[in-house]
Amino acid sequence: MNQFYYDAVTKMEQMGVDDDYIQGWQCGFLQNPKREVQRLTEAYEAGYSDGEEKNTDNFERWITA
């Protein structure tokens, strides 16, 4: 696995980032299709967009713990 991906996900998990954001970020980064419409959340969609761009600048907004 890509070291950038691993480091980003590890940091998000350690900082208590919302699970939906992390899952969205992972799917976007890996270019997986989005979840079905009824399961989309604001956090997931934000994570997906950031993951597509390989962006780690916005995840701190989604810290829940």
mmCIF file of N, CA, C and O in Angstrom:
data_model
loop_
_atom_site.group_PDB
_atom_site.id
_atom_site.type_symbol
_atom_site.label_atom_id
_atom_site.label_comp_id
_atom_site.label_asym_id
_atom_site.label_seq_id
_atom_site.Cartn_x
_atom_site.Cartn_y
_atom_site.Cartn_z
ATOM 1 N N MET A 1 0.856 -1.188 0.000
ATOM 2 C CA MET A 1 0.000 0.000 0.000
ATOM 3 C C MET A 1 0.894 1.241 0.000
ATOM 4 O O MET A 1 1.996 1.228 0.506
ATOM 5 N N ASN A 2 0.373 2.282 -0.536
ATOM 6 C CA ASN A 2 1.036 3.577 -0.636
ATOM 7 C C ASN A 2 1.331 4.142 0.767
ATOM 8 O O ASN A 2 0.441 4.195 1.613
ATOM 9 N N GLN A 3 2.547 4.585 1.027
ATOM 10 C CA GLN A 3 2.928 5.107 2.341
ATOM 11 C C GLN A 3 2.151 6.377 2.690
ATOM 12 O O GLN A 3 1.766 6.571 3.838
ATOM 13 N N PHE A 4 1.911 7.237 1.721
ATOM 14 C CA PHE A 4 1.126 8.456 1.952
ATOM 15 C C PHE A 4 -0.277 8.093 2.444
ATOM 16 O O PHE A 4 -0.780 8.666 3.411
ATOM 17 N N TYR A 5 -0.907 7.136 1.775
ATOM 18 C CA TYR A 5 -2.245 6.665 2.151
ATOM 19 C C TYR A 5 -2.229 6.124 3.584
ATOM 20 O O TYR A 5 -3.057 6.491 4.417
ATOM 21 N N TYR A 6 -1.300 5.233 3.867
ATOM 22 C CA TYR A 6 -1.190 4.617 5.193
ATOM 23 C C TYR A 6 -0.991 5.676 6.273
ATOM 24 O O TYR A 6 -1.668 5.659 7.305
ATOM 25 N N ASP A 7 -0.072 6.602 6.056
ATOM 26 C CA ASP A 7 0.204 7.643 7.047
ATOM 27 C C ASP A 7 -1.004 8.542 7.279
ATOM 28 O O ASP A 7 -1.314 8.902 8.415
ATOM 29 N N ALA A 8 -1.700 8.902 6.201
ATOM 30 C CA ALA A 8 -2.868 9.779 6.311
ATOM 31 C C ALA A 8 -3.984 9.099 7.101
ATOM 32 O O ALA A 8 -4.574 9.702 8.012
ATOM 33 N N VAL A 9 -4.281 7.850 6.767
ATOM 34 C CA VAL A 9 -5.359 7.127 7.457
ATOM 35 C C VAL A 9 -4.996 6.907 8.925
ATOM 36 O O VAL A 9 -5.830 7.096 9.816
ATOM 37 N N THR A 10 -3.761 6.553 9.194
ATOM 38 C CA THR A 10 -3.319 6.345 10.575
ATOM 39 C C THR A 10 -3.470 7.627 11.378
ATOM 40 O O THR A 10 -3.980 7.599 12.508
ATOM 41 N N LYS A 11 -3.059 8.747 10.818
ATOM 42 C CA LYS A 11 -3.169 10.030 11.511
ATOM 43 C C LYS A 11 -4.626 10.388 11.774
ATOM 44 O O LYS A 11 -4.984 10.821 12.872
ATOM 45 N N MET A 12 -5.498 10.186 10.773
ATOM 46 C CA MET A 12 -6.918 10.485 10.962
ATOM 47 C C MET A 12 -7.515 9.621 12.068
ATOM 48 O O MET A 12 -8.265 10.119 12.918
ATOM 49 N N GLU A 13 -7.188 8.343 12.075
ATOM 50 C CA GLU A 13 -7.717 7.438 13.111
ATOM 51 C C GLU A 13 -7.217 7.836 14.489
ATOM 52 O O GLU A 13 -7.988 7.856 15.460
ATOM 53 N N GLN A 14 -5.949 8.182 14.613
ATOM 54 C CA GLN A 14 -5.379 8.566 15.899
ATOM 55 C C GLN A 14 -5.968 9.871 16.424
ATOM 56 O O GLN A 14 -6.092 10.053 17.636
ATOM 57 N N MET A 15 -6.344 10.763 15.527
ATOM 58 C CA MET A 15 -6.889 12.060 15.928
ATOM 59 C C MET A 15 -8.398 12.018 16.166
ATOM 60 O O MET A 15 -8.975 13.008 16.592
ATOM 61 N N GLY A 16 -9.042 10.907 15.893
ATOM 62 C CA GLY A 16 -10.468 10.778 16.152
ATOM 63 C C GLY A 16 -11.356 11.405 15.093
ATOM 64 O O GLY A 16 -12.434 11.913 15.394
ATOM 65 N N VAL A 17 -10.923 11.355 13.848
ATOM 66 C CA VAL A 17 -11.703 11.900 12.746
ATOM 67 C C VAL A 17 -12.946 11.019 12.535
ATOM 68 O O VAL A 17 -12.895 9.801 12.705
ATOM 69 N N ASP A 18 -14.051 11.651 12.173
ATOM 70 C CA ASP A 18 -15.322 10.969 11.919
ATOM 71 C C ASP A 18 -15.113 9.775 10.981
ATOM 72 O O ASP A 18 -14.450 9.890 9.950
ATOM 73 N N ASP A 19 -15.689 8.625 11.351
ATOM 74 C CA ASP A 19 -15.519 7.400 10.561
ATOM 75 C C ASP A 19 -16.025 7.549 9.125
ATOM 76 O O ASP A 19 -15.423 7.019 8.195
ATOM 77 N N ASP A 20 -17.140 8.255 8.953
ATOM 78 C CA ASP A 20 -17.667 8.448 7.606
ATOM 79 C C ASP A 20 -16.699 9.256 6.746
ATOM 80 O O ASP A 20 -16.529 8.971 5.561
ATOM 81 N N TYR A 21 -16.057 10.253 7.342
ATOM 82 C CA TYR A 21 -15.074 11.040 6.590
ATOM 83 C C TYR A 21 -13.912 10.136 6.163
ATOM 84 O O TYR A 21 -13.489 10.169 5.007
ATOM 85 N N ILE A 22 -13.406 9.341 7.099
ATOM 86 C CA ILE A 22 -12.282 8.453 6.786
ATOM 87 C C ILE A 22 -12.660 7.481 5.674
ATOM 88 O O ILE A 22 -11.900 7.296 4.714
ATOM 89 N N GLN A 23 -13.839 6.867 5.785
ATOM 90 C CA GLN A 23 -14.258 5.916 4.759
ATOM 91 C C GLN A 23 -14.416 6.607 3.405
ATOM 92 O O GLN A 23 -14.045 6.046 2.371
ATOM 93 N N GLY A 24 -14.964 7.817 3.411
ATOM 94 C CA GLY A 24 -15.078 8.568 2.169
ATOM 95 C C GLY A 24 -13.714 8.894 1.587
ATOM 96 O O GLY A 24 -13.483 8.761 0.381
ATOM 97 N N TRP A 25 -12.797 9.329 2.440
ATOM 98 C CA TRP A 25 -11.444 9.677 1.997
ATOM 99 C C TRP A 25 -10.769 8.454 1.371
ATOM 100 O O TRP A 25 -10.160 8.543 0.304
ATOM 101 N N GLN A 26 -10.906 7.311 2.032
ATOM 102 C CA GLN A 26 -10.300 6.087 1.508
ATOM 103 C C GLN A 26 -10.880 5.731 0.141
ATOM 104 O O GLN A 26 -10.132 5.398 -0.782
ATOM 105 N N CYS A 27 -12.195 5.778 0.027
ATOM 106 C CA CYS A 27 -12.834 5.431 -1.257
ATOM 107 C C CYS A 27 -12.442 6.411 -2.359
ATOM 108 O O CYS A 27 -12.181 6.003 -3.486
ATOM 109 N N GLY A 28 -12.403 7.688 -2.043
ATOM 110 C CA GLY A 28 -11.993 8.673 -3.033
ATOM 111 C C GLY A 28 -10.545 8.492 -3.450
ATOM 112 O O GLY A 28 -10.211 8.560 -4.632
ATOM 113 N N PHE A 29 -9.678 8.269 -2.486
ATOM 114 C CA PHE A 29 -8.255 8.079 -2.772
ATOM 115 C C PHE A 29 -8.046 6.880 -3.683
ATOM 116 O O PHE A 29 -7.239 6.924 -4.618
ATOM 117 N N LEU A 30 -8.773 5.801 -3.404
ATOM 118 C CA LEU A 30 -8.617 4.563 -4.175
ATOM 119 C C LEU A 30 -9.485 4.536 -5.429
ATOM 120 O O LEU A 30 -9.491 3.546 -6.152
ATOM 121 N N GLN A 31 -10.215 5.618 -5.659
ATOM 122 C CA GLN A 31 -11.096 5.758 -6.824
ATOM 123 C C GLN A 31 -12.177 4.686 -6.873
ATOM 124 O O GLN A 31 -12.565 4.205 -7.938
ATOM 125 N N ASN A 32 -12.687 4.320 -5.702
ATOM 126 C CA ASN A 32 -13.823 3.404 -5.615
ATOM 127 C C ASN A 32 -15.101 4.184 -5.888
ATOM 128 O O ASN A 32 -15.156 5.393 -5.671
ATOM 129 N N PRO A 33 -16.160 3.506 -6.304
ATOM 130 C CA PRO A 33 -17.437 4.214 -6.474
ATOM 131 C C PRO A 33 -17.974 4.678 -5.123
ATOM 132 O O PRO A 33 -17.678 4.075 -4.083
ATOM 133 N N LYS A 34 -18.772 5.751 -5.156
ATOM 134 C CA LYS A 34 -19.383 6.248 -3.919
ATOM 135 C C LYS A 34 -20.404 5.247 -3.402
ATOM 136 O O LYS A 34 -20.904 4.406 -4.131
ATOM 137 N N ARG A 35 -20.743 5.415 -2.114
ATOM 138 C CA ARG A 35 -21.820 4.634 -1.501
ATOM 139 C C ARG A 35 -23.132 4.913 -2.228
ATOM 140 O O ARG A 35 -23.265 5.899 -2.938
ATOM 141 N N GLU A 36 -24.116 4.061 -1.964
ATOM 142 C CA GLU A 36 -25.430 4.327 -2.515
ATOM 143 C C GLU A 36 -26.009 5.586 -1.872
ATOM 144 O O GLU A 36 -25.660 5.946 -0.753
ATOM 145 N N VAL A 37 -26.866 6.271 -2.578
ATOM 146 C CA VAL A 37 -27.346 7.609 -2.215
ATOM 147 C C VAL A 37 -27.902 7.672 -0.796
ATOM 148 O O VAL A 37 -27.614 8.622 -0.059
ATOM 149 N N GLN A 38 -28.673 6.681 -0.372
ATOM 150 C CA GLN A 38 -29.296 6.743 0.951
ATOM 151 C C GLN A 38 -28.296 6.631 2.092
ATOM 152 O O GLN A 38 -28.627 6.953 3.229
ATOM 153 N N ARG A 39 -27.065 6.231 1.816
ATOM 154 C CA ARG A 39 -26.043 6.111 2.861
ATOM 155 C C ARG A 39 -25.017 7.238 2.833
ATOM 156 O O ARG A 39 -24.075 7.243 3.625
ATOM 157 N N LEU A 40 -25.180 8.194 1.927
ATOM 158 C CA LEU A 40 -24.246 9.315 1.853
ATOM 159 C C LEU A 40 -24.483 10.271 3.015
ATOM 160 O O LEU A 40 -25.615 10.539 3.394
ATOM 161 N N THR A 41 -23.396 10.757 3.588
ATOM 162 C CA THR A 41 -23.470 11.783 4.627
ATOM 163 C C THR A 41 -22.571 12.940 4.213
ATOM 164 O O THR A 41 -21.732 12.799 3.315
ATOM 165 N N GLU A 42 -22.742 14.049 4.880
ATOM 166 C CA GLU A 42 -21.898 15.217 4.582
ATOM 167 C C GLU A 42 -20.426 14.880 4.813
ATOM 168 O O GLU A 42 -19.559 15.242 4.016
ATOM 169 N N ALA A 43 -20.144 14.175 5.904
ATOM 170 C CA ALA A 43 -18.759 13.804 6.218
ATOM 171 C C ALA A 43 -18.182 12.881 5.153
ATOM 172 O O ALA A 43 -17.037 13.053 4.718
ATOM 173 N N TYR A 44 -18.971 11.899 4.725
ATOM 174 C CA TYR A 44 -18.499 10.958 3.701
ATOM 175 C C TYR A 44 -18.185 11.694 2.397
ATOM 176 O O TYR A 44 -17.131 11.483 1.798
ATOM 177 N N GLU A 45 -19.097 12.561 1.972
ATOM 178 C CA GLU A 45 -18.892 13.268 0.710
ATOM 179 C C GLU A 45 -17.692 14.209 0.775
ATOM 180 O O GLU A 45 -16.929 14.316 -0.194
ATOM 181 N N ALA A 46 -17.486 14.857 1.926
ATOM 182 C CA ALA A 46 -16.310 15.720 2.086
ATOM 183 C C ALA A 46 -15.033 14.886 2.030
ATOM 184 O O ALA A 46 -14.059 15.263 1.375
ATOM 185 N N GLY A 47 -15.042 13.742 2.705
ATOM 186 C CA GLY A 47 -13.889 12.847 2.674
ATOM 187 C C GLY A 47 -13.618 12.307 1.283
ATOM 188 O O GLY A 47 -12.466 12.232 0.860
ATOM 189 N N TYR A 48 -14.679 11.959 0.581
ATOM 190 C CA TYR A 48 -14.519 11.429 -0.776
ATOM 191 C C TYR A 48 -13.858 12.470 -1.678
ATOM 192 O O TYR A 48 -12.916 12.157 -2.410
ATOM 193 N N SER A 49 -14.342 13.698 -1.608
ATOM 194 C CA SER A 49 -13.768 14.777 -2.431
ATOM 195 C C SER A 49 -12.302 14.995 -2.099
ATOM 196 O O SER A 49 -11.463 15.141 -2.993
ATOM 197 N N ASP A 50 -11.986 15.033 -0.796
ATOM 198 C CA ASP A 50 -10.590 15.236 -0.389
ATOM 199 C C ASP A 50 -9.721 14.057 -0.812
ATOM 200 O O ASP A 50 -8.581 14.238 -1.246
ATOM 201 N N GLY A 51 -10.248 12.848 -0.681
ATOM 202 C CA GLY A 51 -9.488 11.664 -1.080
ATOM 203 C C GLY A 51 -9.192 11.652 -2.573
ATOM 204 O O GLY A 51 -8.092 11.293 -2.981
ATOM 205 N N GLU A 52 -10.167 12.062 -3.379
ATOM 206 C CA GLU A 52 -9.941 12.125 -4.832
ATOM 207 C C GLU A 52 -8.791 13.067 -5.167
ATOM 208 O O GLU A 52 -8.035 12.827 -6.093
ATOM 209 N N GLU A 53 -8.674 14.136 -4.390
ATOM 210 C CA GLU A 53 -7.632 15.137 -4.627
ATOM 211 C C GLU A 53 -6.336 14.818 -3.871
ATOM 212 O O GLU A 53 -5.388 15.595 -3.929
ATOM 213 N N LYS A 54 -6.342 13.714 -3.126
ATOM 214 C CA LYS A 54 -5.185 13.339 -2.290
ATOM 215 C C LYS A 54 -4.874 14.463 -1.285
ATOM 216 O O LYS A 54 -3.723 14.755 -0.973
ATOM 217 N N ASN A 55 -5.933 15.087 -0.775
ATOM 218 C CA ASN A 55 -5.828 16.256 0.094
ATOM 219 C C ASN A 55 -5.972 15.847 1.560
ATOM 220 O O ASN A 55 -6.953 15.201 1.935
ATOM 221 N N THR A 56 -5.005 16.249 2.391
ATOM 222 C CA THR A 56 -5.074 15.968 3.824
ATOM 223 C C THR A 56 -5.240 17.249 4.641
ATOM 224 O O THR A 56 -5.079 17.226 5.855
ATOM 225 N N ASP A 57 -5.586 18.347 3.996
ATOM 226 C CA ASP A 57 -5.667 19.640 4.688
ATOM 227 C C ASP A 57 -6.976 19.864 5.443
ATOM 228 O O ASP A 57 -7.040 20.727 6.313
ATOM 229 N N ASN A 58 -8.026 19.107 5.123
ATOM 230 C CA ASN A 58 -9.344 19.411 5.678
ATOM 231 C C ASN A 58 -9.852 18.439 6.728
ATOM 232 O O ASN A 58 -10.893 18.687 7.335
ATOM 233 N N PHE A 59 -9.149 17.346 6.976
ATOM 234 C CA PHE A 59 -9.713 16.339 7.858
ATOM 235 C C PHE A 59 -9.847 16.802 9.300
ATOM 236 O O PHE A 59 -10.685 16.287 10.044
ATOM 237 N N GLU A 60 -9.082 17.781 9.729
ATOM 238 C CA GLU A 60 -9.172 18.253 11.117
ATOM 239 C C GLU A 60 -10.548 18.840 11.427
ATOM 240 O O GLU A 60 -10.963 18.874 12.573
ATOM 241 N N ARG A 61 -11.272 19.277 10.387
ATOM 242 C CA ARG A 61 -12.631 19.786 10.588
ATOM 243 C C ARG A 61 -13.590 18.700 11.037
ATOM 244 O O ARG A 61 -14.665 18.987 11.541
ATOM 245 N N TRP A 62 -13.206 17.449 10.840
ATOM 246 C CA TRP A 62 -14.102 16.331 11.101
ATOM 247 C C TRP A 62 -13.699 15.525 12.331
ATOM 248 O O TRP A 62 -14.165 14.400 12.517
ATOM 249 N N ILE A 63 -12.885 16.098 13.208
ATOM 250 C CA ILE A 63 -12.503 15.434 14.443
ATOM 251 C C ILE A 63 -13.722 15.391 15.366
ATOM 252 O O ILE A 63 -14.360 16.418 15.607
ATOM 253 N N THR A 64 -14.042 14.203 15.874
ATOM 254 C CA THR A 64 -15.230 14.055 16.720
ATOM 255 C C THR A 64 -14.872 13.776 18.170
ATOM 256 O O THR A 64 -15.726 13.878 19.032
ATOM 257 N N ALA A 65 -13.662 13.365 18.443
ATOM 258 C CA ALA A 65 -13.295 13.012 19.811
ATOM 259 C C ALA A 65 -12.408 14.063 20.435
ATOM 260 O O ALA A 65 -11.715 14.791 19.831
#
